[in-house]
XYZ file of C-alpha atoms in Angstrom:
682
model
C 0.000 0.000 0.000
C 2.887 2.279 -0.595
C 0.958 4.111 -3.299
C -1.805 4.909 -0.878
C 0.560 6.469 1.614
C 2.076 8.663 -1.064
C -1.369 9.376 -2.376
C -2.433 10.507 1.095
C 0.632 12.639 1.680
C 0.797 14.364 -1.683
C -2.325 14.344 -3.631
C -5.336 14.828 -1.516
C -4.869 14.533 2.201
C -8.630 14.475 2.638
C -9.140 10.724 2.914
C -9.664 9.841 6.529
C -8.121 6.853 8.242
C -11.621 5.365 8.428
C -11.933 5.501 4.638
C -8.620 3.769 4.163
C -9.556 1.059 6.601
C -12.846 0.465 4.855
C -11.093 -0.103 1.536
C -9.861 -3.426 2.845
C -12.446 -4.293 5.417
C -14.667 -6.071 2.912
C -11.977 -7.305 0.566
C -14.091 -10.316 -0.345
C -16.357 -8.109 -2.451
C -13.757 -6.151 -4.375
C -16.181 -3.217 -4.343
C -14.208 -1.032 -1.951
C -11.018 -1.217 -4.008
C -12.943 -0.417 -7.169
C -14.372 2.729 -5.591
C -10.921 3.717 -4.320
C -9.506 3.348 -7.825
C -12.362 5.453 -9.251
C -11.886 8.015 -6.486
C -8.216 8.388 -7.436
C -9.195 9.078 -11.062
C -11.806 11.628 -9.918
C -9.148 13.374 -7.810
C -6.813 13.672 -10.801
C -9.640 15.301 -12.779
C -10.326 17.598 -9.820
C -6.695 18.804 -9.666
C -6.668 19.241 -13.435
C -9.817 21.379 -13.363
C -8.579 23.453 -10.416
C -5.260 24.007 -12.217
C -6.854 25.324 -15.435
C -9.367 27.549 -13.619
C -6.561 28.909 -11.410
C -4.337 29.542 -14.451
C -7.096 31.564 -16.140
C -7.605 33.623 -12.944
C -3.839 34.150 -12.551
C -3.474 36.083 -15.827
C -5.602 39.106 -14.751
C -4.211 38.899 -11.187
C -0.661 39.285 -12.526
C -1.745 42.093 -14.886
C -3.402 44.025 -12.022
C -0.537 43.521 -9.516
C 1.548 46.633 -8.868
C 4.707 44.572 -8.373
C 4.369 42.865 -11.777
C 3.590 46.217 -13.453
C 6.774 47.712 -11.977
C 8.763 44.660 -12.954
C 7.670 44.684 -16.600
C 7.389 48.488 -16.911
C 3.686 49.000 -17.666
C 0.716 50.546 -15.871
C -2.853 49.257 -15.636
C -5.013 51.207 -13.177
C -8.684 52.136 -12.992
C -11.305 52.821 -10.345
C -11.854 49.733 -8.230
C -8.900 47.823 -9.689
C -7.701 46.814 -6.214
C -11.132 45.460 -5.308
C -11.311 43.499 -8.571
C -7.853 42.124 -7.788
C -9.027 41.192 -4.288
C -12.148 39.483 -5.697
C -10.202 37.406 -8.263
C -7.569 36.471 -5.668
C -10.277 35.440 -3.188
C -11.850 33.064 -5.723
C -8.399 31.661 -6.518
C -7.465 31.303 -2.850
C -10.607 29.398 -1.862
C -11.057 27.363 -5.064
C -7.467 26.681 -6.210
C -6.087 26.591 -2.680
C -8.804 24.343 -1.239
C -6.879 20.996 -1.548
C -3.951 22.563 0.334
C -6.128 24.129 3.044
C -7.910 20.785 3.509
C -4.539 19.026 3.482
C -3.277 21.401 6.192
C -6.172 20.385 8.453
C -5.510 16.685 7.832
C -1.757 16.948 8.386
C -2.215 18.867 11.631
C -4.837 16.348 12.784
C -2.286 13.580 12.183
C 0.486 15.702 13.745
C 2.498 15.195 10.565
C 3.052 18.587 8.883
C 4.446 18.352 5.358
C 4.011 19.777 1.882
C 0.328 20.659 2.346
C 1.056 22.581 5.556
C 3.898 24.529 3.943
C 1.800 25.530 0.915
C -1.280 26.341 3.015
C 0.709 28.550 5.426
C 2.334 30.451 2.542
C -0.894 31.092 0.599
C -2.868 31.967 3.759
C -0.241 34.481 4.924
C -0.001 35.976 1.399
C -3.814 36.219 1.084
C -4.447 37.642 4.566
C -1.674 40.230 4.326
C -2.590 41.283 0.774
C -6.275 41.600 1.686
C -5.299 43.833 4.613
C -3.263 46.012 2.208
C -6.306 46.406 -0.086
C -8.376 47.591 2.872
C -5.924 50.149 4.234
C -2.723 48.545 5.589
C 0.450 50.231 4.374
C 2.427 47.970 2.044
C 2.344 46.144 -1.275
C 0.082 43.160 -1.953
C 1.307 39.591 -2.561
C -1.636 38.447 -4.692
C 0.717 37.704 -7.614
C 2.781 35.424 -5.347
C -0.379 33.747 -4.067
C -1.608 33.083 -7.633
C 1.649 31.711 -9.030
C 2.230 29.553 -5.960
C -1.217 27.925 -6.195
C -0.918 27.360 -9.971
C 2.558 25.821 -9.781
C 1.653 23.599 -6.825
C -1.564 22.410 -8.499
C 0.459 21.631 -11.643
C 3.052 19.726 -9.627
C 0.434 17.656 -7.831
C -1.458 16.965 -11.059
C 1.747 15.774 -12.831
C 2.686 13.635 -9.838
C -0.745 12.048 -9.468
C -0.902 11.159 -13.151
C 2.539 9.570 -13.049
C 1.728 7.306 -10.106
C -1.857 6.565 -11.215
C -3.022 3.019 -10.699
C -4.029 2.720 -7.066
C -3.715 -0.901 -6.103
C -6.483 -3.180 -7.401
C -4.767 -6.415 -6.443
C -7.400 -7.587 -3.978
C -10.186 -6.915 -6.458
C -8.312 -8.881 -9.141
C -7.762 -11.799 -6.780
C -11.492 -11.938 -6.161
C -12.121 -11.883 -9.928
C -10.223 -15.169 -10.227
C -13.206 -16.880 -8.625
C -16.190 -17.594 -10.871
C -19.419 -15.812 -9.901
C -21.658 -18.869 -10.268
C -21.496 -22.607 -9.590
C -23.421 -25.682 -10.774
C -25.009 -27.052 -7.582
C -26.119 -30.727 -7.734
C -29.427 -31.483 -6.026
C -29.999 -35.186 -6.680
C -29.867 -35.513 -10.454
C -30.782 -31.849 -10.972
C -28.162 -29.176 -11.735
C -29.005 -25.739 -10.315
C -27.133 -22.507 -11.105
C -26.320 -20.678 -7.850
C -24.114 -17.790 -6.731
C -20.741 -18.955 -5.386
C -21.450 -16.917 -2.239
C -24.517 -19.142 -1.621
C -22.455 -22.374 -1.473
C -22.264 -24.127 1.883
C -19.874 -26.721 3.274
C -21.030 -30.179 2.178
C -22.641 -29.030 -1.099
C -21.738 -31.076 -4.172
C -21.002 -29.052 -7.314
C -20.374 -29.957 -10.939
C -17.252 -28.466 -12.549
C -17.327 -28.768 -16.321
C -14.273 -29.048 -18.590
C -12.165 -25.848 -18.814
C -14.153 -24.125 -16.039
C -12.673 -22.549 -12.914
C -13.167 -24.395 -9.628
C -15.623 -22.198 -7.664
C -14.675 -23.319 -4.129
C -12.148 -25.383 -2.178
C -13.275 -29.002 -1.914
C -12.697 -32.715 -2.486
C -13.382 -34.608 -5.729
C -16.146 -37.178 -5.223
C -16.389 -38.276 -8.851
C -14.261 -37.958 -11.991
C -10.603 -37.299 -12.768
C -8.870 -34.536 -14.692
C -5.757 -32.396 -14.892
C -6.010 -29.044 -13.108
C -4.009 -25.939 -13.968
C -3.039 -24.521 -10.571
C -0.140 -22.427 -11.876
C -1.879 -19.126 -11.063
C -2.235 -20.241 -7.455
C 0.591 -22.633 -6.561
C 3.228 -21.647 -9.117
C 3.555 -25.292 -10.225
C 4.104 -25.235 -13.988
C 2.676 -28.675 -14.773
C -1.091 -29.261 -14.743
C -1.723 -31.522 -11.753
C -3.538 -34.861 -12.086
C -6.551 -35.028 -9.752
C -8.897 -37.953 -9.061
C -11.519 -39.017 -6.524
C -10.497 -38.087 -2.966
C -8.061 -35.341 -4.038
C -8.379 -31.762 -2.810
C -9.006 -28.924 -5.276
C -8.462 -25.198 -4.765
C -10.957 -22.516 -5.762
C -9.635 -20.507 -8.713
C -7.772 -23.436 -10.345
C -8.767 -24.213 -13.960
C -10.191 -27.648 -14.747
C -8.829 -29.642 -17.698
C -10.749 -31.651 -20.301
C -12.977 -33.756 -18.009
C -15.856 -32.790 -15.730
C -15.631 -33.292 -11.959
C -18.032 -33.528 -9.059
C -16.640 -31.709 -6.049
C -17.822 -31.666 -2.435
C -17.391 -28.145 -1.019
C -15.105 -28.048 2.054
C -14.279 -24.346 2.479
C -16.151 -21.214 1.464
C -15.723 -17.465 1.914
C -13.075 -16.367 4.390
C -11.880 -19.963 4.984
C -10.938 -20.523 1.339
C -7.334 -20.724 0.220
C -7.678 -17.762 -2.159
C -9.175 -15.586 0.574
C -6.260 -16.472 2.818
C -3.937 -15.299 0.030
C -6.004 -12.088 -0.153
C -5.501 -11.662 3.582
C -1.736 -12.101 3.221
C -1.602 -9.462 0.458
C -3.670 -7.045 2.550
C -1.533 -7.588 5.638
C 1.760 -7.139 3.763
C 0.532 -4.030 1.935
C -0.716 -2.389 5.118
C 2.503 -3.214 6.952
C 4.602 -1.225 4.493
C 2.412 1.844 4.082
C 4.618 4.069 6.252
C 6.912 5.382 3.510
C 7.554 9.101 3.520
C 9.167 10.809 0.561
C 11.935 13.338 0.539
C 9.927 16.318 -0.707
C 7.451 15.933 2.133
C 10.277 15.723 4.660
C 11.877 18.861 3.196
C 8.487 20.592 3.286
C 8.032 19.741 6.965
C 11.329 21.365 7.894
C 10.647 24.359 5.673
C 7.298 24.808 7.461
C 9.042 24.937 10.840
C 11.702 27.263 9.425
C 9.106 29.545 7.776
C 6.986 29.874 10.914
C 10.012 30.253 13.165
C 11.916 32.702 10.930
C 8.763 34.741 10.237
C 7.877 35.073 13.921
C 11.476 35.939 14.883
C 11.644 38.533 12.074
C 8.440 40.231 13.262
C 9.486 40.257 16.927
C 13.024 41.508 16.217
C 11.878 44.452 14.050
C 9.178 45.463 16.541
C 11.664 45.267 19.424
C 14.018 47.491 17.404
C 11.260 50.092 17.185
C 10.359 49.660 13.511
C 6.768 50.417 12.444
C 4.236 47.560 12.594
C 3.600 47.599 8.827
C 7.355 47.289 8.049
C 7.821 44.415 10.511
C 4.718 42.694 9.160
C 5.867 43.060 5.541
C 9.240 41.507 6.436
C 7.524 38.609 8.231
C 5.187 37.977 5.289
C 8.074 38.179 2.791
C 10.021 35.611 4.844
C 7.065 33.212 5.148
C 6.033 33.436 1.493
C 9.606 33.093 0.207
C 10.037 30.037 2.463
C 7.666 28.102 0.218
C 9.671 27.634 -2.976
C 7.669 27.014 -6.133
C 10.496 24.766 -7.300
C 9.876 22.330 -4.447
C 6.418 21.638 -5.858
C 7.952 20.632 -9.206
C 11.271 19.158 -8.042
C 9.960 15.627 -7.528
C 6.901 15.462 -9.857
C 8.939 16.426 -12.938
C 11.567 13.775 -12.219
C 8.824 11.226 -11.569
C 7.024 12.059 -14.823
C 10.242 11.822 -16.859
C 11.574 8.650 -15.204
C 8.147 7.016 -15.523
C 7.823 7.760 -19.241
C 11.452 6.880 -20.089
C 11.256 3.650 -18.083
C 8.000 2.692 -19.803
C 9.766 3.061 -23.146
C 12.474 0.697 -21.863
C 9.997 -1.951 -20.692
C 9.576 -0.952 -17.026
C 6.179 0.173 -15.745
C 6.569 1.992 -12.426
C 3.545 1.764 -10.155
C 5.231 2.846 -6.945
C 7.680 5.711 -7.045
C 9.213 5.148 -3.607
C 10.019 1.520 -4.400
C 11.530 2.616 -7.715
C 13.811 5.097 -5.924
C 14.692 2.355 -3.429
C 15.785 -0.067 -6.179
C 19.300 1.294 -5.641
C 19.332 -0.278 -2.142
C 18.497 -3.869 -3.167
C 20.910 -6.404 -1.634
C 18.912 -9.638 -2.063
C 16.698 -10.737 -4.943
C 14.119 -13.517 -4.552
C 12.894 -14.951 -7.854
C 9.841 -17.047 -8.486
C 10.872 -19.828 -10.895
C 7.929 -20.540 -13.163
C 7.376 -17.814 -15.737
C 10.141 -15.622 -14.298
C 13.451 -17.464 -14.538
C 11.825 -20.097 -16.718
C 9.423 -19.809 -19.649
C 6.469 -21.172 -17.695
C 5.551 -23.890 -20.200
C 6.058 -27.635 -19.907
C 7.655 -28.017 -23.333
C 10.001 -30.242 -25.308
C 13.619 -29.431 -24.483
C 15.260 -32.070 -26.738
C 14.463 -35.216 -28.699
C 16.677 -37.805 -30.360
C 16.268 -40.789 -32.652
C 18.194 -43.915 -31.621
C 17.489 -45.727 -34.913
C 19.388 -45.316 -38.184
C 16.246 -45.586 -40.303
C 14.281 -42.945 -38.346
C 15.264 -39.290 -38.363
C 14.474 -36.824 -35.544
C 11.509 -35.264 -37.317
C 9.914 -38.651 -38.033
C 10.385 -39.631 -34.402
C 8.650 -36.445 -33.186
C 5.829 -36.818 -35.757
C 5.096 -40.439 -34.699
C 5.281 -39.526 -30.979
C 2.974 -36.501 -31.395
C 0.535 -38.578 -33.470
C 0.115 -40.980 -30.559
C 0.041 -38.213 -27.949
C -2.697 -36.203 -29.701
C -5.155 -38.741 -28.279
C -4.129 -37.845 -24.697
C -4.858 -34.803 -22.505
C -1.777 -35.323 -20.325
C 0.487 -32.237 -20.037
C 3.416 -34.216 -21.478
C 1.252 -35.065 -24.480
C 0.227 -31.434 -24.910
C 3.879 -30.331 -24.862
C 4.892 -32.896 -27.496
C 1.953 -32.081 -29.804
C 2.702 -28.371 -29.473
C 6.336 -28.952 -30.489
C 5.259 -30.964 -33.556
C 2.916 -28.155 -34.618
C 5.711 -25.586 -34.169
C 7.877 -27.719 -36.472
C 4.910 -27.911 -38.915
C 4.993 -31.708 -38.895
C 1.962 -33.545 -40.284
C 0.332 -35.875 -37.732
C -0.405 -39.455 -38.748
C -3.546 -41.564 -38.315
C -3.505 -43.741 -35.201
C -5.598 -46.900 -34.830
C -6.196 -49.208 -31.857
C -5.114 -46.454 -29.426
C -4.751 -47.697 -25.853
C -3.575 -46.225 -22.554
C -1.091 -48.379 -20.647
C -2.123 -47.478 -17.089
C 0.743 -45.713 -15.318
C 3.189 -46.756 -18.065
C 2.320 -44.767 -21.205
C 0.265 -45.180 -24.393
C 0.291 -47.312 -27.546
C -1.373 -47.446 -30.958
C -0.914 -48.604 -34.550
C 0.483 -46.290 -37.236
C 0.542 -47.730 -40.757
C -0.023 -51.202 -39.292
C 2.997 -50.969 -36.925
C 2.627 -50.872 -33.116
C 4.179 -47.765 -31.528
C 4.491 -46.990 -27.825
C 5.365 -43.873 -25.817
C 6.383 -45.078 -22.350
C 7.978 -44.069 -19.055
C 11.466 -45.116 -17.847
C 9.643 -47.537 -15.506
C 8.274 -49.464 -18.498
C 11.808 -49.954 -19.872
C 13.042 -51.257 -16.513
C 10.116 -53.683 -16.203
C 10.807 -55.039 -19.679
C 14.591 -55.189 -19.221
C 15.252 -52.578 -21.895
C 18.393 -50.637 -20.994
C 18.049 -46.860 -20.726
C 20.584 -45.270 -23.101
C 23.158 -42.924 -21.584
C 22.376 -40.407 -24.299
C 18.958 -39.811 -22.756
C 20.335 -38.833 -19.349
C 20.201 -35.062 -18.992
C 19.085 -32.309 -16.713
C 17.462 -33.466 -13.460
C 14.571 -31.076 -14.144
C 13.646 -32.980 -17.304
C 10.878 -35.547 -17.684
C 11.841 -38.169 -20.303
C 9.538 -40.451 -22.320
C 10.798 -43.252 -24.563
C 9.479 -44.275 -27.984
C 9.225 -47.952 -28.989
C 8.497 -49.392 -32.425
C 7.235 -52.850 -31.588
C 9.532 -53.665 -28.674
C 12.541 -51.826 -30.146
C 13.672 -48.591 -28.500
C 13.903 -46.032 -31.320
C 14.178 -42.719 -29.514
C 13.275 -40.453 -26.605
C 11.702 -37.041 -25.959
C 12.754 -34.873 -22.986
C 10.451 -32.184 -21.609
C 11.050 -29.418 -19.116
C 10.107 -25.906 -18.148
C 13.002 -24.201 -19.976
C 15.212 -21.616 -18.292
C 14.930 -18.305 -20.138
C 18.069 -17.436 -22.097
C 18.020 -13.943 -20.560
C 18.008 -15.361 -17.013
C 21.701 -16.317 -17.219
C 22.807 -12.785 -18.183
C 20.448 -11.172 -15.662
C 21.745 -13.252 -12.736
C 25.351 -12.536 -13.736
C 24.755 -8.760 -13.949
C 22.954 -8.611 -10.614
C 25.616 -10.719 -8.904
C 28.254 -8.262 -10.180
C 26.287 -5.541 -8.381
C 26.831 -7.440 -5.135
C 23.343 -8.914 -4.747
C 22.474 -12.316 -3.322
C 20.213 -14.422 -5.574
C 17.528 -16.749 -4.225
C 14.692 -18.710 -5.830
C 11.358 -19.627 -4.232
C 9.109 -21.977 -6.184
C 6.062 -24.186 -5.825
C 7.886 -26.796 -7.927
C 9.495 -29.941 -6.488
C 12.960 -30.237 -4.960
C 14.519 -31.948 -7.992
C 13.374 -29.296 -10.450
C 14.252 -26.408 -8.117
C 17.754 -27.763 -7.473
C 18.431 -28.237 -11.195
C 17.397 -24.667 -12.065
C 19.295 -23.211 -9.093
C 22.508 -25.042 -10.044
C 22.181 -24.125 -13.722
C 21.895 -20.421 -12.816
C 24.421 -20.651 -9.920
C 22.033 -19.068 -7.410
C 22.952 -18.478 -3.761
C 20.058 -20.631 -2.568
C 16.615 -21.990 -3.381
C 13.355 -22.934 -1.657
C 11.150 -25.632 -3.235
C 7.509 -26.624 -2.734
C 6.678 -23.304 -1.102
C 3.138 -21.939 -0.757
C 2.298 -18.196 -0.616
C 2.644 -17.884 3.168
C 6.060 -19.564 2.985
C 7.212 -17.135 0.259
C 6.204 -14.249 2.531
C 8.165 -15.863 5.381
C 11.244 -16.192 3.141
C 11.091 -12.470 2.312
C 10.525 -11.586 5.993
C 13.462 -13.746 7.094
C 15.823 -12.091 4.595
C 14.589 -8.664 5.726
C 15.193 -9.674 9.346
C 18.725 -10.732 8.361
C 19.358 -7.176 7.181
C 18.804 -7.545 3.447
C 16.896 -5.009 1.369
C 14.754 -7.483 -0.523
C 13.293 -7.416 -4.026
C 10.830 -10.134 -5.045
C 10.198 -11.018 -8.674
C 7.236 -13.153 -9.693
C 4.265 -13.606 -11.988
C 1.473 -15.548 -10.261
C -1.132 -15.206 -7.531
C 1.129 -17.318 -5.371
C 3.680 -14.495 -5.573
C 1.259 -11.658 -4.750
C 1.692 -11.676 -0.919
C 5.494 -11.885 -1.214
C 5.514 -9.110 -3.860
C 3.563 -6.930 -1.426
C 5.840 -7.813 1.524
C 9.122 -7.217 -0.320
C 10.822 -3.816 -0.169
C 10.548 -3.765 -3.960
C 8.002 -5.997 -5.735
C 8.652 -6.723 -9.416
C 6.118 -8.517 -11.637
C 7.031 -9.985 -15.014
C 4.570 -8.905 -17.682
C 3.710 -12.410 -18.801
C 2.165 -13.039 -15.393
C -1.309 -12.542 -14.035
C -2.961 -9.166 -13.542
C -2.989 -9.662 -9.800
C 0.781 -10.104 -9.570
C 1.220 -6.960 -11.655
C -1.223 -5.004 -9.501
C 0.454 -6.090 -6.244
C 3.936 -5.318 -7.545
C 5.643 -1.923 -7.455
C 7.273 -2.339 -10.862
C 6.186 -4.397 -13.879
C 8.611 -5.798 -16.479
C 6.564 -5.418 -19.658
C 8.809 -7.608 -21.803
C 9.157 -10.335 -19.150
C 12.905 -10.021 -19.592
C 14.913 -10.697 -16.406
C 17.697 -8.477 -17.824
C 15.360 -5.508 -17.310
C 15.778 -6.001 -13.554
C 19.372 -4.760 -13.910
C 18.053 -1.723 -15.797
C 15.646 -1.138 -12.936
C 18.486 -0.853 -10.431
C 20.412 1.609 -12.659
C 17.324 3.696 -13.467
C 16.303 3.790 -9.818
C 19.751 5.051 -8.881
C 19.740 7.766 -11.582
C 16.228 8.882 -10.638
C 17.059 9.132 -6.942
C 20.221 11.167 -7.645
C 18.234 13.571 -9.823
C 15.606 13.984 -7.107
C 18.292 14.822 -4.539
C 19.862 17.358 -6.937
C 16.493 19.005 -7.532
C 15.695 19.168 -3.837
C 19.066 20.843 -3.245
C 18.316 23.384 -6.003
C 14.777 23.961 -4.749
C 15.712 24.432 -1.115
C 19.036 26.131 -1.915
C 16.989 29.065 -3.130
C 15.699 29.449 0.422
C 19.176 29.346 1.891
C 19.973 32.532 -0.065
C 16.590 34.279 -0.121
C 15.447 33.690 3.457
C 18.243 35.514 5.318
C 17.963 38.407 2.837
C 14.169 38.559 3.268
C 14.497 39.120 7.033
C 16.296 42.420 6.402
C 18.799 41.655 9.171
C 21.818 41.870 6.858
C 22.734 45.580 6.539
C 22.413 46.877 2.992
C 21.148 43.524 1.692
C 17.414 43.649 2.196
C 15.556 41.715 -0.496
C 12.444 43.145 -2.100
C 9.542 40.869 -3.062
C 10.447 41.530 -6.725
C 13.970 40.158 -6.275
C 12.427 37.260 -4.345
C 10.304 36.558 -7.412
C 13.412 36.483 -9.628
C 15.078 33.970 -7.278
C 11.884 31.933 -7.248
C 11.619 31.850 -11.045
C 15.303 31.035 -11.499
C 15.067 28.157 -9.031
C 12.014 26.737 -10.833
C 13.698 26.962 -14.260
C 16.855 25.242 -12.976
C 14.829 22.423 -11.407
C 12.819 21.904 -14.621
C 15.962 21.887 -16.808
C 17.810 19.526 -14.452
C 14.879 17.083 -14.516
C 15.149 16.931 -18.327
C 18.809 15.840 -18.012
C 17.569 12.607 -16.436
C 16.838 11.309 -19.945
C 20.599 11.195 -20.623
C 21.227 9.120 -17.479
C 18.578 6.573 -18.475
C 19.851 5.635 -21.950
């Protein structure tokens, strides 16, 4: 929930703690998150509208301001001009300044003064003093300063909100994984009911290719279930009578009858939702640099302004002089550049990164990418391709070439729905091999399949079948431990083999090497078995691996590394990764993954290329450096202008006009420096 904290601190400040709590209170419905997302979009439109209205009002305010007229050498006066100026400035103050005034109240209520407090103090002081000048106080009005400050700050907030748009919808997306309706069996009758109406003990029908609507036990039928979105296991899992099934998993080609065991809050998916919620809430305490700078500038502005007033009065200066000095100090303390320092860098780094395949959803995590010391990878779909496919195949017969072997094997396997069969058939189609007619097809229970092609008996069998029939397993077939190998027999003669595995991505090798060179520790956490996990870990030379882990275990792995002092990044692509992505200091989703992983993550790799993770670290570092530079420029202006504004330095008293020059120069420098970020991100 890092976005929400930033969102609260920068963009609106008028969401109460109760509202934020209610967003997650009923996470089972998904409704609260949807309204929060809509509310964020409405707020962006609100800032946009306030900015344009304020900009239109600012033009006549500047034209009617005596200071601006002196500065640009023109005169525009008529009867009632000051009252018109006051009227326009009042509308601008209450309409354009409203988000900041509301934010001031919220920040003070939370005893956490920041950017909103600083802006609100500056515009209130400028408005009150200038209004007093219109109605008789000696001095020059600050309406021009009020107008430009509100416009620039509204622009900064609008830019920033747009660049970090996408308030987290992960819980809503998790809920969407569950079907809305189920087929309830009442005797021989099938009744369509809402999933929410299911009770423990109900028996439901799950048709082929449908999602399982609730956790339960199979009472009739057998099929292969795709649980990859939930468990991270790449292979569809064979399920038969008596086996447990998880709500959200996708059924294979056969229908099942399932007895409901867990519904609602007890369900596995809802427990995952709870883990995501807990992890997101636990890390919502991030505070960004600009807000911290603003807090100190607020204290400095109030303190320096009060001291300035008291000192000049104690020295016997007139009240109006002392007041003008105090107001000048307090208004100058709120640099326009500070409002743009961070948003401009964010907007540029976000757009440049997007062009390089990195979608940034959470700015703070992006800045923090420079601190990463340990990287935890999910295996399936992140380090590997996520498909159970053919890795190699060989003919062991002189009169049968490789292509013929694959064509005969795929021809037999097209009759089967087993994941191995699907992988072999897919490979044959990729190679554009024509499949042959199979007759007398038969499944050899637990051993393989057989059938006749052109009158000859062909078999595709397991290593166990060869052992039982005293057929020696050729050395040539021995390969990676992560591979599953099937053997092809013509009659009883061994003529070849096909090896299948979830292939390691080519880019994973380079990515791991680059990240290791940056001093990071590499770990892998996967739902896959020990053998597969070990093989992948050794191939990539990782620092460690965890196999057979469920979502809560992945969260524990991240927590343990954090406890050991590591700054942890988690990379994954499935629902099983969502809680760990939320718990990690930086959560990275690969684009090939599910929406929920992407929505829980801070950064999304659009091209699913692990090498982009290295780019992320470099870009994060460049962005952070640019932000620091801009904050120095923005606040450096104060270091010069503030002491001069007090009038305490003999012969060096700054006029509001000179203050305006400093202000403008600071803003231009910050804007230009932000543009230089593009060079650092090539």
